[in-house]
Every structure is written in structure tokens, then in C-alpha cells.
Amino acid sequence: MHSSSLGKAVQLNDKMLPYEPEQIGVGIVHIGLGAFHRAHQAWYTHNALSKSNGDWRITAVSMRSQALAHSLEAQDGLYFLEECDAEGATNTLVGSIAHSYSLRDKRRQIVEALAHPDCKIITLTVTEKAYHYDPEAQGIVLDHPDIQEDLEELSAANTVPGLLVHTMNLRRQTGKPGLTILCCDNLPHNGRVVRAVTLTMAEAVDPELAAWIEINVAFPSSMVDRITPAVTEEFARNIEVQTGYSDKCAVRTERFSQWVIEDDFPRGRPAWERAGAVMTSNVGPYEEMKLRMLNGSHSLLAYAGFVSEHPTIKSCMENPVLRALLRRHLRSTAATLKPLPDFDYDDYAEALIDRFDNPNIAHSTFQIAMDGSQKMRQRIFTPTKALAQRGMAYDTYAFATAAWLRYTSGKTESGDIYRLQDPLEKALISSWTGTTTPQEVLAAIGRIDGLIPQTLAGDPRWKARVTSHLGAIQSDGMIKAAQALLDG
């Protein structure tokens, strides 16, 4: 059946959805129309709409892809979400997305949606690099060419901060009310990050605009968790067989989900707590736990696994050495975290291992490995510093750093060449030019501005551990080097 028949089917059979989507207005604009948004925020909002009233459907924005936005719009925003665990899978038709636009060809509609008085919340899943955040300056990288280009012609902004600043300026100029901007990316204190980049860019445009944003825009933090692999053609074919509908926007995800949100929504919000979200006054401990235990472990397995020819997290878990390395890493990571009320980190670690074992989720190590230069600080470097300050062992973190360094060479152990898919790709690859020892590699990459924290780059003990592991990886291979660490 043609994909648009999904929308027609719902019109003919209102029992396909637990509410009438056409009777619900839009109150949210989401930037970052990817698989994760459709598996997470849109799904939570769908479930909230199923259990409570409110005009909280979503206008979803893709910053790049026209194909996805066009396909979803052709399906009236409808798509199937397949939730999987070891026991099997279930499909849910999600109806929370009202419109989907690409910035490449629907800029006017997107700007109107963001500046509309009915828009009360803007949510974001755009990955770490999209914010152009400088953690040392705690603001935006104003001299980045993309930011400079946006500042020259703000109405044609192509970056996320530029689009936010432009539309907040329109709201201010036209007397529209403020709103909440909710970051859902894997960044510590992500609300503060978005606030910082938005305010520093707004200050460069007009100090009065920055003052308006400070008063009228809330920037709560949130922690999101749901493993969502890239969609394959085989999965799309299976969805059509299972449901009877051709769905170009279907998503597969794990059954587990978590969303912890700082409750700061001056103009209201969906009843996300009725869909299972946790509303709190302090997201920080949950963010830290997830970034270090799940995302940090993912990065360790992704770099060690991809270089050693393990294409998925599941295949890493089937390797006894990588599995044992993960267990040791989780134990070390738990030691860096503050206690949470009624929460057991050992139980959480075991739950993570079960999730990584999920036979129905083929999460690509190459997908997880991308943008490492934007992820290593919060996932690996910061907890390394926490362990070092307490005089505790950080060997698995030093190994994760060495595995990442080996990954930046752009070549697997069998000699296959690959793109790093990293904003610092050229600098990382060129760091290997003319280097002959692990010490030279670390020194060259350490010279990339802002990449490795100075507290680590200047620590002889840390450098010795990292270069020792990198030397073992280069001479013996990733798995033997990991086994040597476990045996040591």
C-alpha cells in the first residue's frame, strides 16, 4: 500500500489511534527529526495525549534531510514504532507529529511555527556538535565559520543556535510570549548548555534580545535514554509485512525507555509523567549516571569493537574479553557517582548488560563511534578526572581513550579505511602523519585546541597509562590488549 494510506486508514478507522489527531492543536516544535525523536519524545507525547487533554502535538523539523521530512508529511505524521526485547516485538502507531518540515525547503513554515504564539515548548535532539559549545568559555564558539555566517544574515540561519536566536528575536519584536527550550541531547547540564549558547549568540546580535531571553525563556535540563539503532531496509520491509502498510518512517527501538525532566514550563506542558517520565527539580545526578554508565560504556565498546571488526554492540557482547572489559568499566564508573535515593548502581549495570545483549537491536558500533571529539570529555575524560582525584584506578578509562585514539587512525585492524564522521576529522587524521610512537600520537592529538582537558594532558601518570594501552593495541591487537588489562 502507498505510504499515504496510513493517514487515510486512520481517517476511516479511528480505533487505530487512542485519540483524534486532527482535533488536537500543535504546542511543541521539535528540532532534530531523527529516529531517536520518533522513538522517544514523540512516543512519550503520544502516550501523554492518549491519557490527558491538551494541544500538544508536534511540528517536527529536520535541519538537513528533506527525504525524511517529506515522507513523514506524506504519511500525515503517522509512523509505526517497533519496541523489541529478547522475547519479541510489538508495534504501535504514533500520532503525535502533526507536521514535518526540512529547513532546506520549508524555512518560512519552520520560522512561523517557532515564532507562533501557540508554540509553548521547543525540544531539541540535534547531537552535541550542533550547539557549537565551548566548555572552557561556557558559551558559543562565536568565531566558528557557521556561526559567523548566521550572524551576518540571521534570517537565513542554518545552525541550531542561529535558528533559535532568530526566532526568539521575532517573538520579542512581535510581542509574542516566551516559552521553554528543552534540550534532549547527551550533554551534562544540557539546559545550561543551550542557555549559554543562545544567550552568548543573542548578545552578539543585540544585548536587549539577550536580556529578553533571560527573562522570558526557560532552559530546563533533561536526561533521555532509549537505544535506537539506525533503520535498515530489511526492517522497513518487515514492518510492511507485519502491519500491511508501507511506512518509510518506521522506527525500531528497545522496550526500555527513560526520560527525566527538570520541571520548568511556565506556559504548561504535556502530562509526560502519565507516560512514564520523571519530573524533578534536579536532573543532574540522572544525567551523570546515564552519560557515564550507558554512553561511556557504549563509547568504550564502539571504539574497541569497531576497530577489531565487531560491527554491533551485540557482537561486542558475544566476545568474552569485551564483555569482561565492560563489566570492569561499569564497576569503575559506579564509583564516580553520588548515591541516588532508592537506586542501586549494581542493578542498573546488570540492566545495561541485558539491554546490550538484546538480540533484536543491532546497534552499530560505527554509528556510536561518530563525533567522538564531541563526546569524549563528558563520557570518558570527566569521570577519569573524578577517579584520579580520589586516587582510584582508572585503567578502563585509559583503555577507552587508547581505543578512541586507535580509532582516529581511520583504519581497522584488517586494514579497511573508513571516515571518522567527526567535526575534527581532518585534524585527528593529520595528527597521525609523521608519528611513530604512541607518545607522539597522544601529543599530536593533545595539541588540538580544547579536545583533551589540561588536567589530564599535563598528568604524566595518565599519559603513561594511555600510551601503554595504545602501544599494546598497536602491537598485539585490540582484544589481546584488553585481555592483558584484565589479567594485569
CSV table of C-alpha atoms in Angstrom, one decimal:
chain,number,residue,atom,x,y,z
A,1,MET,CA,0.0,0.0,0.0
A,2,HIS,CA,1.1,3.6,-0.6
A,3,SER,CA,2.5,5.3,2.5
A,4,SER,CA,-0.2,8.0,2.4
A,5,SER,CA,-2.7,5.2,3.1
A,6,LEU,CA,-1.6,5.3,6.7
A,7,GLY,CA,-3.3,8.7,7.1
A,8,LYS,CA,-6.4,7.6,5.1
A,9,ALA,CA,-6.6,4.4,7.2
A,10,VAL,CA,-6.8,6.4,10.4
A,11,GLN,CA,-9.5,8.7,9.0
A,12,LEU,CA,-11.6,5.6,8.1
A,13,ASN,CA,-10.8,3.7,11.4
A,14,ASP,CA,-10.4,6.0,14.3
A,15,LYS,CA,-9.6,3.0,16.6
A,16,MET,CA,-6.1,2.8,15.1
A,17,LEU,CA,-5.2,5.7,17.5
A,18,PRO,CA,-6.5,6.4,21.0
A,19,TYR,CA,-7.3,10.0,20.1
A,20,GLU,CA,-8.4,12.0,17.1
A,21,PRO,CA,-5.2,13.8,15.9
A,22,GLU,CA,-7.0,16.3,13.8
A,23,GLN,CA,-8.8,17.6,16.9
A,24,ILE,CA,-5.5,18.3,18.8
A,25,GLY,CA,-3.5,21.5,18.2
A,26,VAL,CA,0.2,22.0,18.0
A,27,GLY,CA,2.1,23.2,21.1
A,28,ILE,CA,5.6,21.9,20.5
A,29,VAL,CA,8.2,22.4,17.8
A,30,HIS,CA,10.9,19.8,17.8
A,31,ILE,CA,14.3,20.4,16.1
A,32,GLY,CA,16.1,17.2,15.1
A,33,LEU,CA,13.7,14.9,13.3
A,34,GLY,CA,15.6,11.6,13.6
A,35,ALA,CA,14.9,8.1,14.7
A,36,PHE,CA,15.6,8.9,18.3
A,37,HIS,CA,13.0,11.7,18.5
A,38,ARG,CA,10.4,9.4,16.9
A,39,ALA,CA,11.3,6.6,19.4
A,40,HIS,CA,11.4,8.9,22.5
A,41,GLN,CA,9.9,12.4,22.8
A,42,ALA,CA,7.2,11.8,20.1
A,43,TRP,CA,6.3,8.5,21.7
A,44,TYR,CA,6.1,9.9,25.2
A,45,THR,CA,3.9,12.8,23.9
A,46,HIS,CA,1.8,10.3,22.0
A,47,ASN,CA,1.2,8.3,25.2
A,48,ALA,CA,0.5,11.5,27.2
A,49,LEU,CA,-2.1,12.6,24.6
A,50,SER,CA,-3.7,9.1,25.0
A,51,LYS,CA,-4.2,9.8,28.7
A,52,SER,CA,-4.9,13.5,29.0
A,53,ASN,CA,-6.1,16.6,27.1
A,54,GLY,CA,-4.2,19.4,25.7
A,55,ASP,CA,-3.0,20.9,22.4
A,56,TRP,CA,0.4,19.3,22.4
A,57,ARG,CA,1.0,17.8,19.0
A,58,ILE,CA,4.4,18.4,17.4
A,59,THR,CA,5.7,20.2,14.4
A,60,ALA,CA,9.0,18.3,13.7
A,61,VAL,CA,11.9,20.0,12.0
A,62,SER,CA,14.8,18.4,10.1
A,63,MET,CA,17.9,20.6,9.8
A,64,ARG,CA,19.2,18.6,6.8
A,65,SER,CA,17.2,15.7,5.5
A,66,GLN,CA,14.4,16.6,3.0
A,67,ALA,CA,13.5,12.9,2.3
A,68,LEU,CA,12.5,12.0,5.8
A,69,ALA,CA,10.5,15.2,6.4
A,70,HIS,CA,8.7,14.8,3.1
A,71,SER,CA,7.9,11.1,3.7
A,72,LEU,CA,6.5,11.8,7.2
A,73,GLU,CA,4.4,14.7,5.9
A,74,ALA,CA,3.1,12.4,3.2
A,75,GLN,CA,2.0,10.0,5.9
A,76,ASP,CA,0.2,12.8,7.9
A,77,GLY,CA,2.9,12.5,10.6
A,78,LEU,CA,2.0,8.9,11.3
A,79,TYR,CA,4.5,6.1,11.7
A,80,PHE,CA,4.9,2.7,13.4
A,81,LEU,CA,7.3,2.3,16.4
A,82,GLU,CA,8.5,-1.3,17.0
A,83,GLU,CA,9.6,-2.0,20.6
A,84,CYS,CA,11.9,-5.0,21.0
A,85,ASP,CA,13.3,-7.2,23.7
A,86,ALA,CA,14.6,-10.7,23.9
A,87,GLU,CA,11.0,-12.0,24.0
A,88,GLY,CA,9.9,-10.4,20.8
A,89,ALA,CA,8.4,-7.1,19.5
A,90,THR,CA,5.2,-5.0,19.4
A,91,ASN,CA,4.2,-2.3,17.0
A,92,THR,CA,2.5,1.0,18.0
A,93,LEU,CA,1.1,3.6,15.6
A,94,VAL,CA,2.2,7.0,16.8
A,95,GLY,CA,0.2,10.1,16.0
A,96,SER,CA,1.8,12.9,18.0
A,97,ILE,CA,3.5,14.6,15.0
A,98,ALA,CA,1.3,17.0,13.1
A,99,HIS,CA,3.7,18.4,10.6
A,100,SER,CA,7.3,17.6,9.4
A,101,TYR,CA,9.4,20.2,7.6
A,102,SER,CA,13.0,20.4,6.3
A,103,LEU,CA,14.9,23.6,6.8
A,104,ARG,CA,16.2,23.2,3.2
A,105,ASP,CA,12.9,23.8,1.6
A,106,LYS,CA,10.4,24.9,4.3
A,107,ARG,CA,12.2,27.6,6.1
A,108,ARG,CA,9.2,30.0,6.1
A,109,GLN,CA,6.9,27.4,7.7
A,110,ILE,CA,9.5,26.5,10.3
A,111,VAL,CA,10.2,30.1,11.3
A,112,GLU,CA,6.5,30.7,11.5
A,113,ALA,CA,6.0,27.6,13.7
A,114,LEU,CA,8.8,28.6,16.1
A,115,ALA,CA,7.6,32.2,16.4
A,116,HIS,CA,3.9,31.3,16.7
A,117,PRO,CA,2.2,32.2,20.0
A,118,ASP,CA,0.8,28.6,20.3
A,119,CYS,CA,4.4,27.3,20.4
A,120,LYS,CA,5.0,26.8,24.1
A,121,ILE,CA,7.9,24.3,24.0
A,122,ILE,CA,10.8,23.8,21.7
A,123,THR,CA,12.5,20.4,22.1
A,124,LEU,CA,15.9,19.5,20.7
A,125,THR,CA,17.7,16.3,19.6
A,126,VAL,CA,20.5,17.6,17.3
A,127,THR,CA,23.6,15.9,18.8
A,128,GLU,CA,26.4,17.5,20.8
A,129,LYS,CA,28.3,19.2,17.9
A,130,ALA,CA,25.2,21.2,16.7
A,131,TYR,CA,25.4,23.6,19.7
A,132,HIS,CA,28.9,24.9,18.9
A,133,TYR,CA,29.5,25.0,22.6
A,134,ASP,CA,32.9,25.9,24.1
A,135,PRO,CA,33.1,24.2,27.6
A,136,GLU,CA,36.1,26.3,28.6
A,137,ALA,CA,34.4,29.6,27.8
A,138,GLN,CA,31.0,28.3,28.7
A,139,GLY,CA,29.4,29.9,25.7
A,140,ILE,CA,29.1,29.6,21.9
A,141,VAL,CA,32.2,29.4,19.6
A,142,LEU,CA,31.5,32.8,18.1
A,143,ASP,CA,34.4,32.6,15.6
A,144,HIS,CA,33.1,29.3,14.1
A,145,PRO,CA,32.5,30.0,10.4
A,146,ASP,CA,29.0,28.7,10.5
A,147,ILE,CA,28.1,30.9,13.5
A,148,GLN,CA,29.7,33.9,11.8
A,149,GLU,CA,27.7,33.2,8.6
A,150,ASP,CA,24.5,33.2,10.7
A,151,LEU,CA,25.4,36.4,12.4
A,152,GLU,CA,25.9,38.1,9.1
A,153,GLU,CA,22.4,37.1,7.9
A,154,LEU,CA,20.4,35.8,10.9
A,155,SER,CA,17.1,35.4,8.9
A,156,ALA,CA,18.9,32.7,6.8
A,157,ALA,CA,20.4,30.9,9.9
A,158,ASN,CA,21.5,27.3,9.2
A,159,THR,CA,22.7,26.4,12.7
A,160,VAL,CA,20.6,25.4,15.7
A,161,PRO,CA,21.7,28.4,17.8
A,162,GLY,CA,21.2,30.8,14.9
A,163,LEU,CA,17.7,29.5,14.3
A,164,LEU,CA,16.8,29.8,18.0
A,165,VAL,CA,18.1,33.3,18.3
A,166,HIS,CA,16.4,34.4,15.1
A,167,THR,CA,13.0,33.1,16.1
A,168,MET,CA,13.4,34.4,19.7
A,169,ASN,CA,14.1,37.8,18.2
A,170,LEU,CA,10.9,37.6,16.1
A,171,ARG,CA,8.9,36.7,19.2
A,172,ARG,CA,10.3,39.7,21.1
A,173,GLN,CA,9.7,42.1,18.2
A,174,THR,CA,6.1,41.0,17.7
A,175,GLY,CA,5.2,40.8,21.3
A,176,LYS,CA,4.8,37.1,21.5
A,177,PRO,CA,5.1,35.3,24.9
A,178,GLY,CA,8.2,33.4,25.9
A,179,LEU,CA,8.4,29.6,26.1
A,180,THR,CA,10.6,26.7,27.2
A,181,ILE,CA,13.5,25.3,25.2
A,182,LEU,CA,14.1,21.7,26.3
A,183,CYS,CA,17.4,20.0,25.3
A,184,CYS,CA,17.2,16.2,25.0
A,185,ASP,CA,20.8,15.6,23.9
A,186,ASN,CA,23.5,13.7,25.8
A,187,LEU,CA,25.2,16.7,27.4
A,188,PRO,CA,25.8,17.2,31.1
A,189,HIS,CA,23.6,20.1,32.3
A,190,ASN,CA,22.2,20.3,28.8
A,191,GLY,CA,19.7,23.0,29.7
A,192,ARG,CA,22.6,25.3,30.9
A,193,VAL,CA,24.5,24.5,27.6
A,194,VAL,CA,21.6,25.6,25.4
A,195,ARG,CA,21.0,28.7,27.6
A,196,ALA,CA,24.7,29.6,27.3
A,197,VAL,CA,25.0,29.3,23.6
A,198,THR,CA,21.7,31.0,23.0
A,199,LEU,CA,22.5,34.0,25.3
A,200,THR,CA,26.0,34.5,24.0
A,201,MET,CA,24.9,34.5,20.4
A,202,ALA,CA,21.9,36.7,21.2
A,203,GLU,CA,24.3,39.1,23.0
A,204,ALA,CA,26.3,39.3,19.8
A,205,VAL,CA,23.1,40.2,17.9
A,206,ASP,CA,21.6,42.6,20.4
A,207,PRO,CA,22.1,42.9,24.1
A,208,GLU,CA,18.4,43.7,24.6
A,209,LEU,CA,17.5,40.4,22.9
A,210,ALA,CA,19.7,38.6,25.3
A,211,ALA,CA,18.0,40.3,28.2
A,212,TRP,CA,14.6,39.4,26.8
A,213,ILE,CA,15.6,35.7,26.5
A,214,GLU,CA,16.9,35.7,30.1
A,215,ILE,CA,13.5,36.9,31.4
A,216,ASN,CA,11.1,35.0,29.0
A,217,VAL,CA,12.7,31.7,28.1
A,218,ALA,CA,13.2,28.7,30.4
A,219,PHE,CA,16.0,26.2,29.7
A,220,PRO,CA,15.4,23.1,31.8
A,221,SER,CA,17.7,20.1,31.6
A,222,SER,CA,16.6,16.6,30.8
A,223,MET,CA,18.1,13.1,30.6
A,224,VAL,CA,16.9,10.7,27.9
A,225,ASP,CA,17.6,7.0,27.4
A,226,ARG,CA,16.4,4.6,24.8
A,227,ILE,CA,18.7,2.7,22.5
A,228,THR,CA,17.6,3.3,18.9
A,229,PRO,CA,19.6,1.9,16.1
A,230,ALA,CA,19.6,3.2,12.5
A,231,VAL,CA,16.8,1.9,10.4
A,232,THR,CA,17.5,-0.7,7.7
A,233,GLU,CA,15.7,-1.5,4.5
A,234,GLU,CA,15.0,-5.0,5.8
A,235,PHE,CA,13.3,-3.6,8.9
A,236,ALA,CA,11.1,-1.4,6.7
A,237,ARG,CA,10.1,-4.4,4.6
A,238,ASN,CA,9.3,-6.4,7.8
A,239,ILE,CA,7.0,-3.6,9.1
A,240,GLU,CA,5.0,-3.7,5.9
A,241,VAL,CA,4.6,-7.4,6.2
A,242,GLN,CA,3.6,-7.2,9.9
A,243,THR,CA,1.2,-4.2,9.6
A,244,GLY,CA,0.0,-4.2,6.0
A,245,TYR,CA,1.2,-0.6,5.5
A,246,SER,CA,4.2,0.8,3.7
A,247,ASP,CA,5.9,3.0,6.2
A,248,LYS,CA,9.0,4.9,5.2
A,249,CYS,CA,9.3,6.5,8.7
A,250,ALA,CA,9.0,3.4,10.9
A,251,VAL,CA,11.5,3.1,13.8
A,252,ARG,CA,12.8,0.2,15.8
A,253,THR,CA,13.8,0.6,19.4
A,254,GLU,CA,14.3,-1.3,22.7
A,255,ARG,CA,11.4,-1.7,25.1
A,256,PHE,CA,13.2,0.2,27.8
A,257,SER,CA,12.8,3.9,27.9
A,258,GLN,CA,13.6,6.7,30.4
A,259,TRP,CA,13.1,10.5,30.5
A,260,VAL,CA,13.9,12.6,33.5
A,261,ILE,CA,12.9,16.2,33.1
A,262,GLU,CA,13.5,19.4,35.2
A,263,ASP,CA,10.0,20.7,35.6
A,264,ASP,CA,10.3,24.3,34.4
A,265,PHE,CA,7.5,25.0,31.9
A,266,PRO,CA,6.0,28.4,32.5
A,267,ARG,CA,3.4,28.0,29.7
A,268,GLY,CA,2.5,24.4,30.5
A,269,ARG,CA,3.4,21.0,29.1
A,270,PRO,CA,2.0,17.6,28.2
A,271,ALA,CA,1.3,15.2,31.1
A,272,TRP,CA,4.6,13.4,30.3
A,273,GLU,CA,4.6,11.9,33.8
A,274,ARG,CA,1.5,9.9,32.9
A,275,ALA,CA,3.5,8.4,30.1
A,276,GLY,CA,6.3,7.4,32.5
A,277,ALA,CA,8.6,10.4,32.5
A,278,VAL,CA,10.1,11.5,35.8
A,279,MET,CA,9.5,15.2,36.6
A,280,THR,CA,12.1,16.5,39.1
A,281,SER,CA,13.8,19.7,40.3
A,282,ASN,CA,17.3,18.2,39.8
A,283,VAL,CA,18.2,16.2,36.7
A,284,GLY,CA,22.0,16.3,37.3
A,285,PRO,CA,22.6,13.0,39.1
A,286,TYR,CA,20.5,11.1,36.5
A,287,GLU,CA,22.3,12.8,33.6
A,288,GLU,CA,25.7,11.9,35.1
A,289,MET,CA,24.6,8.3,35.7
A,290,LYS,CA,23.4,7.8,32.2
A,291,LEU,CA,26.2,9.7,30.4
A,292,ARG,CA,28.9,7.7,32.3
A,293,MET,CA,27.4,4.3,32.7
A,294,LEU,CA,25.5,3.9,29.4
A,295,ASN,CA,27.0,6.3,27.0
A,296,GLY,CA,30.5,5.9,28.3
A,297,SER,CA,30.2,2.1,28.1
A,298,HIS,CA,28.8,2.5,24.6
A,299,SER,CA,31.9,4.6,23.6
A,300,LEU,CA,34.3,2.0,25.1
A,301,LEU,CA,32.7,-0.8,23.2
A,302,ALA,CA,32.2,1.2,20.0
A,303,TYR,CA,35.9,2.1,19.6
A,304,ALA,CA,37.3,-1.2,20.8
A,305,GLY,CA,34.7,-3.1,18.9
A,306,PHE,CA,34.7,-1.3,15.6
A,307,VAL,CA,38.5,-1.3,15.2
A,308,SER,CA,38.5,-5.1,16.0
A,309,GLU,CA,35.8,-5.9,13.4
A,310,HIS,CA,32.7,-6.1,15.8
A,311,PRO,CA,30.0,-4.3,13.8
A,312,THR,CA,27.4,-4.1,16.5
A,313,ILE,CA,27.1,-3.8,20.3
A,314,LYS,CA,25.6,-7.2,20.4
A,315,SER,CA,28.6,-8.7,18.6
A,316,CYS,CA,30.8,-7.0,21.2
A,317,MET,CA,28.8,-8.6,24.0
A,318,GLU,CA,29.4,-12.0,22.4
A,319,ASN,CA,33.2,-11.5,22.7
A,320,PRO,CA,34.1,-12.7,26.3
A,321,VAL,CA,37.0,-10.3,26.5
A,322,LEU,CA,35.0,-7.2,25.6
A,323,ARG,CA,32.2,-8.4,27.8
A,324,ALA,CA,34.5,-8.7,30.8
A,325,LEU,CA,36.0,-5.3,30.0
A,326,LEU,CA,32.6,-3.8,30.0
A,327,ARG,CA,31.8,-5.3,33.5
A,328,ARG,CA,35.0,-3.9,34.9
A,329,HIS,CA,34.3,-0.5,33.4
A,330,LEU,CA,30.8,-0.4,34.9
A,331,ARG,CA,32.2,-1.1,38.3
A,332,SER,CA,34.8,1.7,38.0
A,333,THR,CA,32.1,4.1,36.7
A,334,ALA,CA,29.7,3.4,39.6
A,335,ALA,CA,32.5,4.6,41.9
A,336,THR,CA,32.4,8.1,40.3
A,337,LEU,CA,28.7,8.6,41.0
A,338,LYS,CA,26.9,10.1,44.0
A,339,PRO,CA,24.2,7.9,45.6
A,340,LEU,CA,20.7,8.3,44.3
A,341,PRO,CA,17.7,7.7,46.6
A,342,ASP,CA,16.2,4.2,46.1
A,343,PHE,CA,18.6,3.4,43.3
A,344,ASP,CA,21.2,0.6,43.1
A,345,TYR,CA,24.0,1.1,40.5
A,346,ASP,CA,24.8,-2.6,40.5
A,347,ASP,CA,21.3,-3.4,39.4
A,348,TYR,CA,21.5,-0.6,36.8
A,349,ALA,CA,24.7,-2.1,35.5
A,350,GLU,CA,23.1,-5.5,35.1
A,351,ALA,CA,20.2,-4.0,33.4
A,352,LEU,CA,22.6,-2.3,30.9
A,353,ILE,CA,24.2,-5.6,30.2
A,354,ASP,CA,20.8,-7.1,29.5
A,355,ARG,CA,20.0,-4.2,27.2
A,356,PHE,CA,23.3,-4.5,25.3
A,357,ASP,CA,22.5,-8.3,24.9
A,358,ASN,CA,19.2,-7.6,23.2
A,359,PRO,CA,19.3,-9.8,20.1
A,360,ASN,CA,16.7,-7.7,18.3
A,361,ILE,CA,18.6,-4.4,18.5
A,362,ALA,CA,21.6,-4.2,16.1
A,363,HIS,CA,23.2,-1.0,17.3
A,364,SER,CA,26.1,-0.2,15.0
A,365,THR,CA,29.5,0.5,16.6
A,366,PHE,CA,30.3,2.8,13.7
A,367,GLN,CA,27.2,4.8,14.4
A,368,ILE,CA,28.0,5.2,18.1
A,369,ALA,CA,31.7,6.0,17.4
A,370,MET,CA,30.9,9.1,15.3
A,371,ASP,CA,31.5,12.6,16.7
A,372,GLY,CA,33.9,11.2,19.3
A,373,SER,CA,35.7,14.5,19.7
A,374,GLN,CA,32.4,16.0,21.0
A,375,LYS,CA,31.6,13.1,23.3
A,376,MET,CA,34.9,12.0,25.0
A,377,ARG,CA,35.0,14.8,27.5
A,378,GLN,CA,31.7,14.0,29.3
A,379,ARG,CA,31.8,10.3,28.7
A,380,ILE,CA,35.4,9.4,29.4
A,381,PHE,CA,37.6,12.4,30.4
A,382,THR,CA,35.5,13.8,33.2
A,383,PRO,CA,35.0,10.5,35.1
A,384,THR,CA,38.7,9.8,34.6
A,385,LYS,CA,39.5,13.0,36.4
A,386,ALA,CA,37.0,12.1,39.2
A,387,LEU,CA,38.7,8.7,39.7
A,388,ALA,CA,42.2,10.3,39.6
A,389,GLN,CA,41.2,12.9,42.2
A,390,ARG,CA,40.1,10.1,44.6
A,391,GLY,CA,43.3,8.1,44.0
A,392,MET,CA,41.3,5.3,42.4
A,393,ALA,CA,42.2,3.1,39.4
A,394,TYR,CA,41.0,4.4,36.0
A,395,ASP,CA,42.5,1.7,33.8
A,396,THR,CA,39.4,1.0,31.7
A,397,TYR,CA,39.1,4.7,31.1
A,398,ALA,CA,42.7,4.9,30.0
A,399,PHE,CA,42.0,1.9,27.7
A,400,ALA,CA,38.8,3.6,26.3
A,401,THR,CA,41.0,6.7,25.5
A,402,ALA,CA,43.6,4.5,23.8
A,403,ALA,CA,40.9,2.7,21.8
A,404,TRP,CA,39.5,6.0,20.7
A,405,LEU,CA,43.0,7.2,19.7
A,406,ARG,CA,43.4,4.0,17.7
A,407,TYR,CA,40.0,4.6,16.0
A,408,THR,CA,41.1,8.1,14.9
A,409,SER,CA,43.7,6.5,12.6
A,410,GLY,CA,40.9,5.7,10.2
A,411,LYS,CA,41.9,2.1,9.6
A,412,THR,CA,40.5,-1.2,11.1
A,413,GLU,CA,42.8,-4.0,12.2
A,414,SER,CA,42.2,-5.7,8.9
A,415,GLY,CA,43.2,-2.6,7.0
A,416,ASP,CA,39.8,-1.3,5.9
A,417,ILE,CA,39.8,2.5,5.6
A,418,TYR,CA,36.8,4.5,7.0
A,419,ARG,CA,35.6,8.0,7.5
A,420,LEU,CA,35.7,9.2,11.2
A,421,GLN,CA,32.4,11.2,10.8
A,422,ASP,CA,33.7,13.7,13.2
A,423,PRO,CA,33.8,17.6,13.0
A,424,LEU,CA,37.5,17.4,13.8
A,425,GLU,CA,38.2,14.6,11.4
A,426,LYS,CA,40.9,16.4,9.4
A,427,ALA,CA,42.8,17.4,12.5
A,428,LEU,CA,42.5,13.9,14.0
A,429,ILE,CA,43.7,12.1,10.9
A,430,SER,CA,46.5,14.5,10.3
A,431,SER,CA,47.7,14.0,13.8
A,432,TRP,CA,48.9,10.5,12.8
A,433,THR,CA,51.1,11.9,10.0
A,434,GLY,CA,54.7,11.6,10.9
A,435,THR,CA,54.1,9.9,14.2
A,436,THR,CA,55.9,6.7,15.0
A,437,THR,CA,55.2,6.1,18.7
A,438,PRO,CA,52.0,6.1,20.9
A,439,GLN,CA,53.5,9.1,22.8
A,440,GLU,CA,53.8,11.1,19.6
A,441,VAL,CA,50.2,10.2,18.7
A,442,LEU,CA,48.8,11.4,22.0
A,443,ALA,CA,50.9,14.5,22.0
A,444,ALA,CA,49.7,15.4,18.5
A,445,ILE,CA,46.1,14.9,19.3
A,446,GLY,CA,46.5,16.7,22.6
A,447,ARG,CA,47.5,19.8,20.7
A,448,ILE,CA,44.1,20.0,19.1
A,449,ASP,CA,42.6,23.0,20.9
A,450,GLY,CA,40.0,22.2,23.6
A,451,LEU,CA,39.9,18.5,23.0
A,452,ILE,CA,41.7,16.9,26.0
A,453,PRO,CA,41.4,18.7,29.3
A,454,GLN,CA,44.6,20.2,30.5
A,455,THR,CA,44.4,18.4,33.9
A,456,LEU,CA,44.8,15.2,32.0
A,457,ALA,CA,47.1,16.3,29.2
A,458,GLY,CA,49.5,17.5,31.8
A,459,ASP,CA,49.3,14.4,34.0
A,460,PRO,CA,52.3,12.1,33.4
A,461,ARG,CA,50.6,9.1,35.1
A,462,TRP,CA,47.6,9.4,32.8
A,463,LYS,CA,49.7,9.8,29.7
A,464,ALA,CA,51.8,6.8,30.6
A,465,ARG,CA,48.7,4.6,31.1
A,466,VAL,CA,47.1,5.7,27.8
A,467,THR,CA,50.2,5.3,25.7
A,468,SER,CA,50.9,1.9,27.3
A,469,HIS,CA,47.5,0.7,26.3
A,470,LEU,CA,47.8,2.3,22.8
A,471,GLY,CA,51.2,0.6,22.3
A,472,ALA,CA,49.7,-2.8,23.2
A,473,ILE,CA,46.7,-2.2,20.9
A,474,GLN,CA,49.1,-1.4,18.0
A,475,SER,CA,51.4,-4.3,18.6
A,476,ASP,CA,49.1,-7.1,19.8
A,477,GLY,CA,45.6,-6.0,18.6
A,478,MET,CA,42.6,-4.7,20.5
A,479,ILE,CA,41.4,-7.9,22.0
A,480,LYS,CA,44.8,-9.1,23.3
A,481,ALA,CA,45.4,-5.7,24.7
A,482,ALA,CA,42.1,-5.7,26.5
A,483,GLN,CA,42.8,-9.2,27.9
A,484,ALA,CA,46.2,-8.0,29.1
A,485,LEU,CA,44.5,-5.2,31.0
A,486,LEU,CA,42.0,-7.7,32.6
A,487,ASP,CA,44.9,-10.0,33.5
A,488,GLY,CA,47.0,-7.2,35.0
